[in-house]
PDB file of C-alpha atoms in Angstrom:
ATOM      1  CA  UNK A 824      84.458 181.554  79.568  1.00 51.00           C
ATOM      2  CA  UNK A 825      85.606 184.660  81.368  1.00 52.00           C
ATOM      3  CA  UNK A 826      86.316 186.488  78.287  1.00 58.00           C
ATOM      4  CA  UNK A 827      82.817 185.542  76.988  1.00 61.00           C
ATOM      5  CA  UNK A 828      81.333 187.128  80.282  1.00 60.00           C
ATOM      6  CA  UNK A 829      79.819 183.631  81.197  1.00 59.00           C
ATOM      7  CA  UNK A 830      79.734 184.192  85.237  1.00 55.00           C
ATOM      8  CA  UNK A 831      79.781 180.588  86.359  1.00 54.00           C
ATOM      9  CA  UNK A 832      82.198 178.534  88.446  1.00 50.00           C
ATOM     10  CA  UNK A 833      83.807 175.681  86.593  1.00 50.00           C
ATOM     11  CA  UNK A 834      85.239 173.455  88.899  1.00 50.00           C
ATOM     12  CA  UNK A 835      86.557 169.805  88.808  1.00 50.00           C
ATOM     13  CA  UNK A 836      89.528 167.603  88.449  1.00 51.00           C
ATOM     14  CA  UNK A 837      90.805 165.313  85.420  1.00 56.00           C
ATOM     15  CA  UNK A 838      88.842 162.383  87.097  1.00 56.00           C
ATOM     16  CA  UNK A 839      85.307 164.091  86.195  1.00 61.00           C
ATOM     17  CA  UNK A 840      84.512 161.102  84.193  1.00 64.00           C
ATOM     18  CA  UNK A 841      85.136 158.618  87.168  1.00 67.00           C
ATOM     19  CA  UNK A 842      81.668 157.931  88.868  1.00 68.00           C
ATOM     20  CA  UNK A 843      83.435 157.106  92.158  1.00 72.00           C
ATOM     21  CA  UNK A 844      85.446 160.299  92.099  1.00 70.00           C
ATOM     22  CA  UNK A 845      82.200 162.503  91.249  1.00 71.00           C
ATOM     23  CA  UNK A 846      80.075 160.581  93.952  1.00 73.00           C
ATOM     24  CA  UNK A 847      82.934 160.800  96.508  1.00 72.00           C
ATOM     25  CA  UNK A 848      82.852 164.608  96.182  1.00 69.00           C
ATOM     26  CA  UNK A 849      79.208 165.207  96.086  1.00 70.00           C
ATOM     27  CA  UNK A 850      78.671 165.809  99.665  1.00 70.00           C
ATOM     28  CA  UNK A 851      81.541 168.440  99.680  1.00 68.00           C
ATOM     29  CA  UNK A 852      80.505 170.361  96.467  1.00 71.00           C
ATOM     30  CA  UNK A 853      76.902 169.641  95.724  1.00 75.00           C
ATOM     31  CA  UNK A 854      77.081 171.170  92.408  1.00 81.00           C
ATOM     32  CA  UNK A 855      79.849 171.091  90.039  1.00 78.00           C
ATOM     33  CA  UNK A 856      80.086 172.557  86.529  1.00 81.00           C
ATOM     34  CA  UNK A 857      82.684 170.845  84.281  1.00 82.00           C
ATOM     35  CA  UNK A 858      83.890 171.555  80.951  1.00 82.00           C
ATOM     36  CA  UNK A 859      85.437 168.677  78.891  1.00 83.00           C
ATOM     37  CA  UNK A 860      86.241 167.911  75.315  1.00 83.00           C
ATOM     38  CA  UNK A 861      83.788 165.066  75.305  1.00 84.00           C
ATOM     39  CA  UNK A 862      80.605 163.652  76.913  1.00 86.00           C
ATOM     40  CA  UNK A 863      78.878 160.199  76.514  1.00 86.00           C
ATOM     41  CA  UNK A 864      75.515 159.918  77.287  1.00 85.00           C
ATOM     42  CA  UNK A 865      73.992 156.971  79.354  1.00 82.00           C
ATOM     43  CA  UNK A 866      72.166 155.844  76.437  1.00 86.00           C
ATOM     44  CA  UNK A 867      75.303 155.594  74.270  1.00 87.00           C
ATOM     45  CA  UNK A 868      77.040 153.716  77.194  1.00 84.00           C
ATOM     46  CA  UNK A 869      74.152 151.287  77.225  1.00 86.00           C
ATOM     47  CA  UNK A 870      74.726 150.377  73.601  1.00 83.00           C
ATOM     48  CA  UNK A 871      78.505 149.105  74.701  1.00 88.00           C
ATOM     49  CA  UNK A 872      77.877 147.922  78.236  1.00 82.00           C
ATOM     50  CA  UNK A 873      80.257 145.064  78.022  1.00 87.00           C
ATOM     51  CA  UNK A 874      83.200 147.452  77.805  1.00 90.00           C
ATOM     52  CA  UNK A 875      84.907 149.272  80.663  1.00 87.00           C
ATOM     53  CA  UNK A 876      85.031 152.909  80.729  1.00 81.00           C
ATOM     54  CA  UNK A 877      88.319 153.347  79.111  1.00 85.00           C
ATOM     55  CA  UNK A 878      87.355 151.326  76.185  1.00 90.00           C
ATOM     56  CA  UNK A 879      84.099 153.152  75.867  1.00 88.00           C
ATOM     57  CA  UNK A 880      85.736 156.538  75.706  1.00 86.00           C
ATOM     58  CA  UNK A 881      88.349 154.870  73.065  1.00 90.00           C
ATOM     59  CA  UNK A 882      85.258 153.563  71.016  1.00 92.00           C
ATOM     60  CA  UNK A 883      83.386 156.790  70.913  1.00 92.00           C
ATOM     61  CA  UNK A 884      86.604 158.710  69.732  1.00 90.00           C
ATOM     62  CA  UNK A 885      87.723 156.197  67.186  1.00 93.00           C
ATOM     63  CA  UNK A 886      83.943 156.147  65.961  1.00 93.00           C
ATOM     64  CA  UNK A 887      83.988 159.811  65.730  1.00 93.00           C
ATOM     65  CA  UNK A 888      87.293 160.134  63.983  1.00 92.00           C
ATOM     66  CA  UNK A 889      86.483 157.644  61.556  1.00 95.00           C
ATOM     67  CA  UNK A 890      83.185 159.227  60.595  1.00 95.00           C
ATOM     68  CA  UNK A 891      84.823 162.545  59.865  1.00 95.00           C
ATOM     69  CA  UNK A 892      87.637 161.041  57.759  1.00 95.00           C
ATOM     70  CA  UNK A 893      85.064 159.277  55.868  1.00 96.00           C
ATOM     71  CA  UNK A 894      82.715 162.068  55.579  1.00 96.00           C
ATOM     72  CA  UNK A 895      85.614 164.240  54.256  1.00 96.00           C
ATOM     73  CA  UNK A 896      86.846 161.531  51.734  1.00 97.00           C
ATOM     74  CA  UNK A 897      83.297 161.170  50.715  1.00 97.00           C
ATOM     75  CA  UNK A 898      83.389 164.726  49.734  1.00 96.00           C
ATOM     76  CA  UNK A 899      86.404 164.233  47.340  1.00 97.00           C
ATOM     77  CA  UNK A 900      89.256 165.045  49.748  1.00 96.00           C
ATOM     78  CA  UNK A 901      91.269 162.003  48.906  1.00 95.00           C
ATOM     79  CA  UNK A 902      94.776 163.189  49.081  1.00 96.00           C
ATOM     80  CA  UNK A 903      96.662 164.062  52.206  1.00 95.00           C
ATOM     81  CA  UNK A 904      96.843 167.683  51.204  1.00 96.00           C
ATOM     82  CA  UNK A 905      93.285 167.834  50.599  1.00 96.00           C
ATOM     83  CA  UNK A 906      92.255 166.174  53.794  1.00 95.00           C
ATOM     84  CA  UNK A 907      94.412 168.440  55.861  1.00 93.00           C
ATOM     85  CA  UNK A 908      93.061 171.818  54.323  1.00 94.00           C
ATOM     86  CA  UNK A 909      89.637 170.415  54.510  1.00 95.00           C
ATOM     87  CA  UNK A 910      90.212 169.483  58.348  1.00 94.00           C
ATOM     88  CA  UNK A 911      91.945 172.980  59.021  1.00 92.00           C
ATOM     89  CA  UNK A 912      88.713 174.747  58.207  1.00 90.00           C
ATOM     90  CA  UNK A 913      86.425 172.395  60.170  1.00 93.00           C
ATOM     91  CA  UNK A 914      83.635 173.928  62.054  1.00 94.00           C
ATOM     92  CA  UNK A 915      80.807 172.351  64.008  1.00 92.00           C
ATOM     93  CA  UNK A 916      81.227 168.622  63.060  1.00 94.00           C
ATOM     94  CA  UNK A 917      78.773 166.703  65.097  1.00 92.00           C
ATOM     95  CA  UNK A 918      80.717 163.727  66.361  1.00 92.00           C
ATOM     96  CA  UNK A 919      79.168 161.023  68.947  1.00 90.00           C
ATOM     97  CA  UNK A 920      81.234 162.509  71.986  1.00 88.00           C
ATOM     98  CA  UNK A 921      81.479 166.348  71.037  1.00 90.00           C
ATOM     99  CA  UNK A 922      80.730 168.949  68.330  1.00 91.00           C
ATOM    100  CA  UNK A 923      84.460 169.398  66.493  1.00 91.00           C
ATOM    101  CA  UNK A 924      85.427 172.809  65.724  1.00 91.00           C
ATOM    102  CA  UNK A 925      89.240 172.847  64.686  1.00 90.00           C
ATOM    103  CA  UNK A 926      91.453 175.743  64.872  1.00 89.00           C
ATOM    104  CA  UNK A 927      95.213 175.400  64.672  1.00 89.00           C
ATOM    105  CA  UNK A 928      94.843 171.639  64.789  1.00 86.00           C
ATOM    106  CA  UNK A 929      93.067 171.900  68.185  1.00 88.00           C
ATOM    107  CA  UNK A 930      89.462 171.069  68.875  1.00 86.00           C
ATOM    108  CA  UNK A 931      87.899 174.485  70.352  1.00 88.00           C
ATOM    109  CA  UNK A 932      84.589 173.048  71.187  1.00 89.00           C
ATOM    110  CA  UNK A 933      83.717 171.887  74.806  1.00 88.00           C
ATOM    111  CA  UNK A 934      80.935 170.284  76.339  1.00 88.00           C
ATOM    112  CA  UNK A 935      79.650 172.002  79.531  1.00 89.00           C
ATOM    113  CA  UNK A 936      78.129 169.747  82.215  1.00 88.00           C
ATOM    114  CA  UNK A 937      76.684 170.048  85.680  1.00 88.00           C
ATOM    115  CA  UNK A 938      77.018 167.229  88.346  1.00 85.00           C
ATOM    116  CA  UNK A 939      74.413 167.809  90.921  1.00 85.00           C
ATOM    117  CA  UNK A 940      72.663 165.430  93.172  1.00 80.00           C
ATOM    118  CA  UNK A 941      74.766 162.374  92.259  1.00 78.00           C
ATOM    119  CA  UNK A 942      73.832 162.795  88.439  1.00 82.00           C
ATOM    120  CA  UNK A 943      75.728 164.131  85.590  1.00 83.00           C
ATOM    121  CA  UNK A 944      73.942 166.073  82.897  1.00 87.00           C
ATOM    122  CA  UNK A 945      75.111 168.088  79.697  1.00 89.00           C
ATOM    123  CA  UNK A 946      74.397 171.637  79.932  1.00 91.00           C
ATOM    124  CA  UNK A 947      75.476 173.026  76.538  1.00 90.00           C
ATOM    125  CA  UNK A 948      78.508 173.310  74.237  1.00 89.00           C
ATOM    126  CA  UNK A 949      80.894 176.277  74.088  1.00 87.00           C
ATOM    127  CA  UNK A 950      83.296 177.233  71.300  1.00 86.00           C
ATOM    128  CA  UNK A 951      86.203 179.279  72.265  1.00 85.00           C
TER     129      UNK A 951
END
C-alpha cells in the first residue's frame, strides 16, 4: 500500500476475524484498518448460521474454488495444462469471499476493512 501512496495505517493481527479478539481491542484501538485475503458478509454468514466460524470460512473458500474451476472447465479448459494456463492469467474473478487475481500462483487481491465502534465493514479492494 505504501508503494501505491495510500497513506492509511494498517493494523491488526491474524485474529482479526475473531469477534472476541476484535471486540477486546476496540477500547485500545478505536479504529483499526485490516487487510485480508477474504471477507465474508453477515448476510453470507446468516445463510450458513449452523456452522462454526472455521467451517464457514472453509465453506466459502471451497465454494469459490469449485465455482472457479467449473467456470474454467466450462470455457473448454479441460486438461490439466489448459486449466493451469488459464488460472495463471486469471484476473478479477469474483469469488464469494474475495476477488481473485493470480500472479505467480498467489492471489494478489486483498480486501480492506475497517473495524470501528464494534463493527467490521469492508472499505474496498486492493490489487498489488
